[in-house]
mmCIF file of C-alpha atoms and ligand atoms in Angstrom:
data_model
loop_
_atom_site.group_PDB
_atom_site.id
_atom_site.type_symbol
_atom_site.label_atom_id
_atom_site.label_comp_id
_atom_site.label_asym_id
_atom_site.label_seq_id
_atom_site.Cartn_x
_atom_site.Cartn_y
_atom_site.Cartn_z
ATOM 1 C CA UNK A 48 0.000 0.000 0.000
ATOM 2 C CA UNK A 49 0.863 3.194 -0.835
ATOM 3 C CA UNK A 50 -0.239 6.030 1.093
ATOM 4 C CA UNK A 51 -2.110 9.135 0.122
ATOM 5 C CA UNK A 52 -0.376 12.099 1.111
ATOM 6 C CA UNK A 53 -2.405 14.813 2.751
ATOM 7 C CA UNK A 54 -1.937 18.187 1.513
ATOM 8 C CA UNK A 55 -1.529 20.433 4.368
ATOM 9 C CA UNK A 56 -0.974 23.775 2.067
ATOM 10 C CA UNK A 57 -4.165 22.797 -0.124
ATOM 11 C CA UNK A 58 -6.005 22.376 3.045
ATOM 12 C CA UNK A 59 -4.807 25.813 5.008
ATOM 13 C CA UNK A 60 -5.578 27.564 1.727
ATOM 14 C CA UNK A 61 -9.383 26.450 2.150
ATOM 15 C CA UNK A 62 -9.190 27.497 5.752
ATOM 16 C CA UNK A 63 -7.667 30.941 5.228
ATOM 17 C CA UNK A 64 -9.949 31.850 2.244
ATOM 18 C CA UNK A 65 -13.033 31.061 4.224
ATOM 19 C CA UNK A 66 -11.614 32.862 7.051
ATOM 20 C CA UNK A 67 -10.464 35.669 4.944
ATOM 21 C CA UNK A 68 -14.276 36.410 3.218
ATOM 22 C CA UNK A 69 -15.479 36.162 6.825
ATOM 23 C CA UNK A 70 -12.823 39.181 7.532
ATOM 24 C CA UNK A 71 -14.245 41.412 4.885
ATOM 25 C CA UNK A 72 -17.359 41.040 6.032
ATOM 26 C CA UNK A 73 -16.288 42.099 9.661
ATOM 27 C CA UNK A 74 -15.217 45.293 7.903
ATOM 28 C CA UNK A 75 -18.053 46.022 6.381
ATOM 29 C CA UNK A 76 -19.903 45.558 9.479
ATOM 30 C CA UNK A 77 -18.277 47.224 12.041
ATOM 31 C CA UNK A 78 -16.423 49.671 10.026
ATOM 32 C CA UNK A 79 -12.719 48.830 10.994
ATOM 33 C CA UNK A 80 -10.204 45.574 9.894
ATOM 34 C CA UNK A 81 -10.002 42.650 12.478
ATOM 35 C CA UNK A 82 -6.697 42.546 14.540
ATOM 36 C CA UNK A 83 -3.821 40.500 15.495
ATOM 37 C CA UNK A 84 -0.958 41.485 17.617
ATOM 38 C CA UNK A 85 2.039 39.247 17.910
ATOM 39 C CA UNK A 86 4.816 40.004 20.837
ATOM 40 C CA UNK A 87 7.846 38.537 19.916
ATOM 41 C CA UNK A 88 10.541 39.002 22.896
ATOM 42 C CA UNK A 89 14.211 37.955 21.716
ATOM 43 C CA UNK A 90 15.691 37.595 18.322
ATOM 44 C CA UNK A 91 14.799 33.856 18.011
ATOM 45 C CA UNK A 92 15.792 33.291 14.161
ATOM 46 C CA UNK A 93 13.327 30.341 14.268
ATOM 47 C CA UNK A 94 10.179 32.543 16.109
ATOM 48 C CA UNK A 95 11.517 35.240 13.445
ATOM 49 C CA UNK A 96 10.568 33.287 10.633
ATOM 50 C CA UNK A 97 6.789 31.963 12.663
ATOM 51 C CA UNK A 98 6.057 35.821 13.012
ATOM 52 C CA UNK A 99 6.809 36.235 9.346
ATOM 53 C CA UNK A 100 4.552 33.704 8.244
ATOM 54 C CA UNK A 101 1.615 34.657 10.618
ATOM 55 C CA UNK A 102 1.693 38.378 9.432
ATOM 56 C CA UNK A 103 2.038 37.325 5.969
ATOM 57 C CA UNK A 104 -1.431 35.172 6.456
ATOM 58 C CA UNK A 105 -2.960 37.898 7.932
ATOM 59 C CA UNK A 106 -2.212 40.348 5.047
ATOM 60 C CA UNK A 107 -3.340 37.576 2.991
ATOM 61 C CA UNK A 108 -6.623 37.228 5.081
ATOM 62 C CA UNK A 109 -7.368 40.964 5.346
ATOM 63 C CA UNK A 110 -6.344 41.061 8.746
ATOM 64 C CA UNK A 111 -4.433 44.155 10.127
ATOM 65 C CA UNK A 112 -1.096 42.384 12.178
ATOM 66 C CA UNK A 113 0.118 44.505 14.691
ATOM 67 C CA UNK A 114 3.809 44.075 15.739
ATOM 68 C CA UNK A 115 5.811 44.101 18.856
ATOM 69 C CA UNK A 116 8.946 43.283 18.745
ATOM 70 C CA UNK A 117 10.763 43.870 21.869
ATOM 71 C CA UNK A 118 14.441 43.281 22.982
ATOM 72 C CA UNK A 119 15.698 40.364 24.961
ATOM 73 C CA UNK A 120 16.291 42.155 28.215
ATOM 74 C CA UNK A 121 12.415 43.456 28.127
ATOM 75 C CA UNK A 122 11.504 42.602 31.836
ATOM 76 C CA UNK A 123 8.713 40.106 32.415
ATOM 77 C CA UNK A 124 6.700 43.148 33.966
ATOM 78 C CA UNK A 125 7.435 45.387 30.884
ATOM 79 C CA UNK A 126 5.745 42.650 28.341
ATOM 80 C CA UNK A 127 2.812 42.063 31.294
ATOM 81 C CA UNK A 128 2.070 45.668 30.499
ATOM 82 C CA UNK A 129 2.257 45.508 26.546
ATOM 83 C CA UNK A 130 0.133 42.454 27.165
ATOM 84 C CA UNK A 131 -2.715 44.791 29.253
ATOM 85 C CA UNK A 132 -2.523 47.729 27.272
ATOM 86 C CA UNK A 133 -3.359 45.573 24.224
ATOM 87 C CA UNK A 134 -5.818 43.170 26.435
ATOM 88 C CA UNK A 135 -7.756 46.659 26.396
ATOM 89 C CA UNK A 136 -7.456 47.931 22.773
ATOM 90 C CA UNK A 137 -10.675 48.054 21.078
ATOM 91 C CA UNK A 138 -9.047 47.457 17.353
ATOM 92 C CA UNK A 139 -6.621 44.342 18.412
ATOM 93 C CA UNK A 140 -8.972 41.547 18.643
ATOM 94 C CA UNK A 141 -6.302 38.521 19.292
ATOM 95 C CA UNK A 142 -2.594 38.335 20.851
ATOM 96 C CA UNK A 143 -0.173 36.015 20.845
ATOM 97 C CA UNK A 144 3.047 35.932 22.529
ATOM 98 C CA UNK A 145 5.906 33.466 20.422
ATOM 99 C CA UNK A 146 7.281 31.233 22.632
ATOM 100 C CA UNK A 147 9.566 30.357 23.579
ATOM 101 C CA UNK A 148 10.306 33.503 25.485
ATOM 102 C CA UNK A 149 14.281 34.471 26.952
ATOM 103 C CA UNK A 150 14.896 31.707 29.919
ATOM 104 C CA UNK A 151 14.554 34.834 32.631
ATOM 105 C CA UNK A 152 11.214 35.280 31.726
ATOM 106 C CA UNK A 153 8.407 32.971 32.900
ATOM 107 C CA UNK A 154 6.187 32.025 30.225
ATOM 108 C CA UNK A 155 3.166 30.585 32.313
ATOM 109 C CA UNK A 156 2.631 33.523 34.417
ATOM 110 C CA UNK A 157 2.722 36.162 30.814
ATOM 111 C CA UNK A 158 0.551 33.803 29.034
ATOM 112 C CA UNK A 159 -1.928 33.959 31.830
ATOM 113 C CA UNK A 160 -2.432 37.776 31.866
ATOM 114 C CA UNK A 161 -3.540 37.365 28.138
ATOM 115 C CA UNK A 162 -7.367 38.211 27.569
ATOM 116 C CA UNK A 163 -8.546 34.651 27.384
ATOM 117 C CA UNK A 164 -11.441 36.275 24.457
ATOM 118 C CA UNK A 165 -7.978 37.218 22.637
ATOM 119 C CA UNK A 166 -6.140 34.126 23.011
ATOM 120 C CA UNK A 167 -5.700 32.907 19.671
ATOM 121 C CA UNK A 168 -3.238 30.640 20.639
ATOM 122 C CA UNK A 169 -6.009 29.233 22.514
ATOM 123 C CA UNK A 170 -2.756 28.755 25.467
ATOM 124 C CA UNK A 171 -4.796 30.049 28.755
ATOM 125 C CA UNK A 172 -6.168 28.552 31.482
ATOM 126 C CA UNK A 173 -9.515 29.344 30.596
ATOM 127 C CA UNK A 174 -9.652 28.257 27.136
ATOM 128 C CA UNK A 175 -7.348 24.895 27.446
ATOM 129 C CA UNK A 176 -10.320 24.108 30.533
ATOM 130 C CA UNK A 177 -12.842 24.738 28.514
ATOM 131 C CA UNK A 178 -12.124 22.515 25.651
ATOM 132 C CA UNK A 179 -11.372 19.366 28.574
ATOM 133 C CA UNK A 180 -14.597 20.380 29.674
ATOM 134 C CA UNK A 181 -15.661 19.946 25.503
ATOM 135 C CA UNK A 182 -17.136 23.829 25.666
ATOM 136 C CA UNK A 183 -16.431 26.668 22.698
ATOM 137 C CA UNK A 184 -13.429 28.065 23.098
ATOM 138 C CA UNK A 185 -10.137 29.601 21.156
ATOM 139 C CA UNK A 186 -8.277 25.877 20.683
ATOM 140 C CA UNK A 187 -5.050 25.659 20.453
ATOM 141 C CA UNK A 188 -3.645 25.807 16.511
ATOM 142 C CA UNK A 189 -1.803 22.850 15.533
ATOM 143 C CA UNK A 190 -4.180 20.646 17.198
ATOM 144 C CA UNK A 191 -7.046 22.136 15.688
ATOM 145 C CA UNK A 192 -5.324 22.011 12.443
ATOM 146 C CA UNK A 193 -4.597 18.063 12.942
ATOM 147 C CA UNK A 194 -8.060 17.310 13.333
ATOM 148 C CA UNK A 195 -8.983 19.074 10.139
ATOM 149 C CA UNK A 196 -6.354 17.091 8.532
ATOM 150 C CA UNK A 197 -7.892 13.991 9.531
ATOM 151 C CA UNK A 198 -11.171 15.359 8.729
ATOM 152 C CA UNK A 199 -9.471 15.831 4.935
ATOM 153 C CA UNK A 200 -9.655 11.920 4.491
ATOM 154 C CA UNK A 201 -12.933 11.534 5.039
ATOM 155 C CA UNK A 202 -12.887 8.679 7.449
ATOM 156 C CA UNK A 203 -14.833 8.665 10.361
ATOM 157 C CA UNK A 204 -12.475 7.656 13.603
ATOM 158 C CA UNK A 205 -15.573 6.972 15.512
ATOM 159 C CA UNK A 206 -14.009 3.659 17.945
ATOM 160 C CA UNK A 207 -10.810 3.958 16.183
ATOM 161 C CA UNK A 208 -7.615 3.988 18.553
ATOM 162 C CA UNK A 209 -5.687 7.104 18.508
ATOM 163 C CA UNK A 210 -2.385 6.984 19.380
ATOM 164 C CA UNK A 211 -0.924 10.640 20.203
ATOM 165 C CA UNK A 212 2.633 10.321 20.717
ATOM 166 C CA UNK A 213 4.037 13.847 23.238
ATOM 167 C CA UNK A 214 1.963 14.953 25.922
ATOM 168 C CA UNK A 215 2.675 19.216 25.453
ATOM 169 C CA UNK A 216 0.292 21.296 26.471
ATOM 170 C CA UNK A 217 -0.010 23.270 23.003
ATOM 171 C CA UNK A 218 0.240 19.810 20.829
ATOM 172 C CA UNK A 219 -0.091 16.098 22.598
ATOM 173 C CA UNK A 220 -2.852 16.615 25.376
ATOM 174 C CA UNK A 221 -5.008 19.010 23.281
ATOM 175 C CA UNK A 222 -5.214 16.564 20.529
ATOM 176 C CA UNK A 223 -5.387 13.774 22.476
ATOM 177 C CA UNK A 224 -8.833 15.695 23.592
ATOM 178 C CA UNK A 225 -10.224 16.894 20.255
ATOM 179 C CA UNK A 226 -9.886 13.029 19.361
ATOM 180 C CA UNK A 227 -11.589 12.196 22.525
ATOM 181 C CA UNK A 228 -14.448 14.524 21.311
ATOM 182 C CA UNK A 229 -14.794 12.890 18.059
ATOM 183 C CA UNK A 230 -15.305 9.237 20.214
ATOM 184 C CA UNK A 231 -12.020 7.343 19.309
ATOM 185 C CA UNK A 232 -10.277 5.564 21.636
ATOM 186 C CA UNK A 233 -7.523 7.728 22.497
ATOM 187 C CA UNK A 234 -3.855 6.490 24.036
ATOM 188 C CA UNK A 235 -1.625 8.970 24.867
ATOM 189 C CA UNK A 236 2.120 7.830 25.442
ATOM 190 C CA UNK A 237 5.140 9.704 25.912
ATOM 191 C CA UNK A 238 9.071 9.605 26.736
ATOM 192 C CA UNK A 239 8.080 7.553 30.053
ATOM 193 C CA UNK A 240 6.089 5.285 27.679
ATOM 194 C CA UNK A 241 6.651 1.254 27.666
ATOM 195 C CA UNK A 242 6.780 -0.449 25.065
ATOM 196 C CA UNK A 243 6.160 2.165 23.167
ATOM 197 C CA UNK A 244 6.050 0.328 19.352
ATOM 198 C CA UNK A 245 3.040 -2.390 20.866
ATOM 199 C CA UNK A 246 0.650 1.367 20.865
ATOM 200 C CA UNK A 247 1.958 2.868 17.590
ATOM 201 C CA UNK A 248 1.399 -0.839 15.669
ATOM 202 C CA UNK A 249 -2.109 -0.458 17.334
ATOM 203 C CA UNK A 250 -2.767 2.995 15.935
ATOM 204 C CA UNK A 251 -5.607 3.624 13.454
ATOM 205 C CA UNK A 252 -4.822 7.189 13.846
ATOM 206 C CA UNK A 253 -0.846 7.680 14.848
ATOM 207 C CA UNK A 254 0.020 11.333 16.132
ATOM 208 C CA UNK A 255 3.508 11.854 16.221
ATOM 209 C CA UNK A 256 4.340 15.163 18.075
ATOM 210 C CA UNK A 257 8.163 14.331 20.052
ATOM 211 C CA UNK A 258 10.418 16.569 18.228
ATOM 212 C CA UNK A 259 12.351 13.737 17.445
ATOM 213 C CA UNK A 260 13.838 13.739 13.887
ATOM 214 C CA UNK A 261 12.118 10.708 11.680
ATOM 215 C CA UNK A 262 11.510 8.194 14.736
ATOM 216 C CA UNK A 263 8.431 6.452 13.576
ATOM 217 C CA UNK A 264 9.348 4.053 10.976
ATOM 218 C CA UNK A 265 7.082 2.022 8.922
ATOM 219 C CA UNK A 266 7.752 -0.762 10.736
ATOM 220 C CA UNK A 267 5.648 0.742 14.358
ATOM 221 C CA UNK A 268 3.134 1.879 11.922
ATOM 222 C CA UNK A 269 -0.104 -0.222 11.448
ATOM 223 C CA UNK A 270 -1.186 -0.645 7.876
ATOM 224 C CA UNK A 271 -3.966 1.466 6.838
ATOM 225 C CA UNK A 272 -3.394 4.058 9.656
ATOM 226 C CA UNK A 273 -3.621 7.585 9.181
ATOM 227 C CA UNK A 274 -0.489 8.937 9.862
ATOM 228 C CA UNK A 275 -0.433 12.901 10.938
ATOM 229 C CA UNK A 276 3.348 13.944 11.378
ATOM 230 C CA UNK A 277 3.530 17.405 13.469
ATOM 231 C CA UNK A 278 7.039 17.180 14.269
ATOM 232 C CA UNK A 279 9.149 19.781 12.492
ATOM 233 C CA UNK A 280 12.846 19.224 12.779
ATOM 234 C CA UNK A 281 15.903 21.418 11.413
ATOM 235 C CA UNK A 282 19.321 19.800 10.583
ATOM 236 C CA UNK A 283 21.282 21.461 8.240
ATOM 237 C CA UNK A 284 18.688 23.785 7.152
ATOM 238 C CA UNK A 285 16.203 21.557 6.290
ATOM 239 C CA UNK A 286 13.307 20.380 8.081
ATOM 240 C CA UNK A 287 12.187 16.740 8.947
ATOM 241 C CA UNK A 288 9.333 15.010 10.960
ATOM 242 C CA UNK A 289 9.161 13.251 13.323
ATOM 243 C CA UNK A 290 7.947 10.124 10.903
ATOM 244 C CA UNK A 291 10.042 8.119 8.604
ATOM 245 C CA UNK A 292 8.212 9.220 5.479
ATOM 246 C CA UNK A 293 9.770 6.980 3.031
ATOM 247 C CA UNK A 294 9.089 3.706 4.861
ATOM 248 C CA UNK A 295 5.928 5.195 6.347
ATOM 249 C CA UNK A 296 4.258 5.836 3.219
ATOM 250 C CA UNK A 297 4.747 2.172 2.573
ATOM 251 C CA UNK A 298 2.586 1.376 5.066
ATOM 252 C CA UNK A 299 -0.309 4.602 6.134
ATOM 253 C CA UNK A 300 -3.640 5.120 4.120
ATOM 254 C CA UNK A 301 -3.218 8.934 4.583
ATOM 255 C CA UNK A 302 0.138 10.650 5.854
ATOM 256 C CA UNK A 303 1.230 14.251 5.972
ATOM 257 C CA UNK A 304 4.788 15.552 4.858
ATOM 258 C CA UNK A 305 7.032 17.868 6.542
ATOM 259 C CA UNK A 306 6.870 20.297 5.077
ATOM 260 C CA UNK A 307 3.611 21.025 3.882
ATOM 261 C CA UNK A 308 1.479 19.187 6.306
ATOM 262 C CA UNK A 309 0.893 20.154 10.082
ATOM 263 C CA UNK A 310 3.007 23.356 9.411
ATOM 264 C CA UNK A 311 0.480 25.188 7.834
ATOM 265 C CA UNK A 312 -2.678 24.715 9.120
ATOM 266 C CA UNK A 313 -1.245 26.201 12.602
ATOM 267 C CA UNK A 314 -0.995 29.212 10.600
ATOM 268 C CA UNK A 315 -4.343 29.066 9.402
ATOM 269 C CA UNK A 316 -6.022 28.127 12.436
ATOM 270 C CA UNK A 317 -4.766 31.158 13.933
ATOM 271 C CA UNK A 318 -6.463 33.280 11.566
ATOM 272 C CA UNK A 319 -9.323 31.244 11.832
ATOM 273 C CA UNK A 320 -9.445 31.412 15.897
ATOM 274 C CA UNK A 321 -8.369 35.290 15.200
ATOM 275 C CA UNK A 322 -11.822 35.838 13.153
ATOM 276 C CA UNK A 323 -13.576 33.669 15.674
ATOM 277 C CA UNK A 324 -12.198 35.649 18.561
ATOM 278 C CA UNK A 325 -13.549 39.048 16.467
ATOM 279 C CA UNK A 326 -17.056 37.964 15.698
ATOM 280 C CA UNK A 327 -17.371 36.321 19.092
ATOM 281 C CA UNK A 328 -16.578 39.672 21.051
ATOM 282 C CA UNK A 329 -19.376 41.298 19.078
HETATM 283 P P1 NDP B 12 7.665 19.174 23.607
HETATM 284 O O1 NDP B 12 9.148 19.049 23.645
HETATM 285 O O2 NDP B 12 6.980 20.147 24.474
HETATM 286 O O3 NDP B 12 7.040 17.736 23.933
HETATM 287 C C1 NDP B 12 7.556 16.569 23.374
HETATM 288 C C2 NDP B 12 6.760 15.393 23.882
HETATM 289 O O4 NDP B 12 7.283 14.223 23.284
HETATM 290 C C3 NDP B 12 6.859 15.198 25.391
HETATM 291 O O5 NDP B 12 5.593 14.879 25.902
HETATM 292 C C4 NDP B 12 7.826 14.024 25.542
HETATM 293 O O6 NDP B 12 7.557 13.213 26.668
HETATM 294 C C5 NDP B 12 7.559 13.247 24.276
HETATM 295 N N1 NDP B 12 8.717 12.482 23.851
HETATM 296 C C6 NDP B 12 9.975 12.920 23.641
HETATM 297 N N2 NDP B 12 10.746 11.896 23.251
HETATM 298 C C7 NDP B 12 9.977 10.797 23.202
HETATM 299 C C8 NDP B 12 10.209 9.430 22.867
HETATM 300 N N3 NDP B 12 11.407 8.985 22.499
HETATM 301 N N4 NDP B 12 9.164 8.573 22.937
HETATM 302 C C9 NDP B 12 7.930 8.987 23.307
HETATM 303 N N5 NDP B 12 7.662 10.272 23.642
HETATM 304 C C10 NDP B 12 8.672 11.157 23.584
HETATM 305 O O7 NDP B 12 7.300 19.384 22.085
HETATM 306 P P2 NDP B 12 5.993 20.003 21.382
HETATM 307 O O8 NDP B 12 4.791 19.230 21.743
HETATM 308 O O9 NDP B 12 5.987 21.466 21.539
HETATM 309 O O10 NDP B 12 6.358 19.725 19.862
HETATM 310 C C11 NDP B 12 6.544 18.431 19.354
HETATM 311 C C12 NDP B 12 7.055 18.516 17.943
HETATM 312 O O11 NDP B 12 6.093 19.178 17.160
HETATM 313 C C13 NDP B 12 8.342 19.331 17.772
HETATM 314 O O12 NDP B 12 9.080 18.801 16.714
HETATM 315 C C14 NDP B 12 7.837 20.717 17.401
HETATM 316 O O13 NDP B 12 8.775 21.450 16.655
HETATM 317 C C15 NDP B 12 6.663 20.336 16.557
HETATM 318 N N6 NDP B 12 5.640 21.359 16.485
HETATM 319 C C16 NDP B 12 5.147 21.619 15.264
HETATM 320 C C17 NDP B 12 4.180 22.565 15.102
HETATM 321 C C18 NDP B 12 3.668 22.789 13.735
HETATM 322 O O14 NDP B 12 3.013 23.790 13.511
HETATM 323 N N7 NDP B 12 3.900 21.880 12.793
HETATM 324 C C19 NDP B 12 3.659 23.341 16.214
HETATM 325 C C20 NDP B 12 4.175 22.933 17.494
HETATM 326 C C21 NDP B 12 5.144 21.978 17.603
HETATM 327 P P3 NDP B 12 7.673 13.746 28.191
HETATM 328 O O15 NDP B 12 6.439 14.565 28.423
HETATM 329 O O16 NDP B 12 7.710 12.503 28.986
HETATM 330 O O17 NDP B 12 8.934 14.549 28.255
#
């Protein structure tokens, strides 16, 4: 068998062009341009490049980006205070911080003084307990984006066994829980994990999210899974997975590349949470 590959960039196009008409008619409603701010703290040549992409989206999207870039000895209270002072702008209507931020600063306590009806990253407190507790709420990105990857294939994981390999708080537990919503059987294993090859040869649906460059080979992969690879690894200045993709497409139904997969439908599902966040503030 030879797998088909999902195509990530095809499928974030879709999302950003719906997202994008949904913008203009925001304008025309309520007379101003949706907003995104983005803090970036540091000059993190790999968070450099993120920002890049999310402000191209948004000029692609009709949303205005608003940047901050600040240097790396900005004091934890001097980006709380950015963070407030944009909580309260009428015309920003999400914020992101880029992570990771300088080592000094502590990320948990800035990421909880972001309006939780502005977190697109869908990071806070508030929103990451309200989708455990399966309410509306800003999701986070790249696990929102996996699920409409494996909503691309058309198969219906109802009772399937999902297998999410990394337990994160912005990638492994957040899609182990929009699986859970979608009633498969979810496992979720990690570096502590057993046996960790008897799960992924289970998998229906395999989740690889460990940051660890091509680990799952075809031969932990069950045939006929669906294979969604969210790793993204640089060596050399190119990027890899965290899946073997030669041997795994031997062996998947669907599989996503790196690049061109998980990467960007993060992207779009921040413009897509962004527009949500504007319409639902209204
Ligand atoms: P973290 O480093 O926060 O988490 C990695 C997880 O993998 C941890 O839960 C860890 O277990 C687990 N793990 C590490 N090694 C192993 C192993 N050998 N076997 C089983 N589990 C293991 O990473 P993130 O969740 O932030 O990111 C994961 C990957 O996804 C990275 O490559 C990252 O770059 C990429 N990523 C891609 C995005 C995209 O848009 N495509 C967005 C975000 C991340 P433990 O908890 O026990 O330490």
């Amino acid at each position: 068998m030879t797998a088909e590959i999902i195509d990530g960039k095809k499928i974030a196009a879709q999302v950003k062009s719906a997202a994008a008409q949904k913008a203009v008619m925001y304008r025309q409603l309520y007379g101003r341009q949706i907003g995104l701010a983005v803090i970036l703290v540091g000059s993190d040549p790999a968070s450099e490049i993120y920002v890049r992409n999310k402000k191209i989206a948004c000029e692609q999207c009709n949303i205005a980006a608003f940047e901050y870039n600040l240097p790396a000895e900005t004091s934890q209270d001097e980006i709380i205070e950015l963070i407030e002072k944009i909580n309260a702008d009428k015309n920003i209507d999400g914020l992101l911080v880029q992570l990771p931020l300088p080592k000094n600063i502590d990320e948990k306590a800035v990421l909880s003084h972001v309006s939780p009806q502005k977190d697109v990253d869908g990071f806070h407190a508030v929103n990451a307990g309200n989708l455990v507790l399966g309410n509306d709420c800003l999701a986070a990105c790249t696990p929102s984006g996996i699920m409409r990857l494996i909503d691309s294939t058309g198969v219906d994981i109802t009772g399937k066994h999902a297998v999410v390999v990394g337990r994160s708080n912005i990638v492994g537990k957040p899609a182990a829980l929009m699986l859970l919503k979608r009633n498969a059987t979810v496992t979720v294993c990690h570096s502590k994990t057993k046996e960790l090859t008897r799960y992924t040869s289970d998998a229906d649906v395999l989740v690889a999210a460990i940051g660890k460059k091509e680990f799952f080979t075809g031969d932990m992969i069950k045939p006929g899974a669906i294979v969604i690879d969210v790793g993204m690894n640089r060596e050399n200045g190119k990027l890899y997975g965290d899946v073997h993709f030669p041997s795994a497409v031997q062996v998947a139904s669907y599989i996503t590349p790196v690049p061109g997969g998980v990467g960007p439908m993060t992207v779009a599902m921040l413009i897509e949470n962004t527009v949500k966040a504007a319409y639902r503030a209204k």
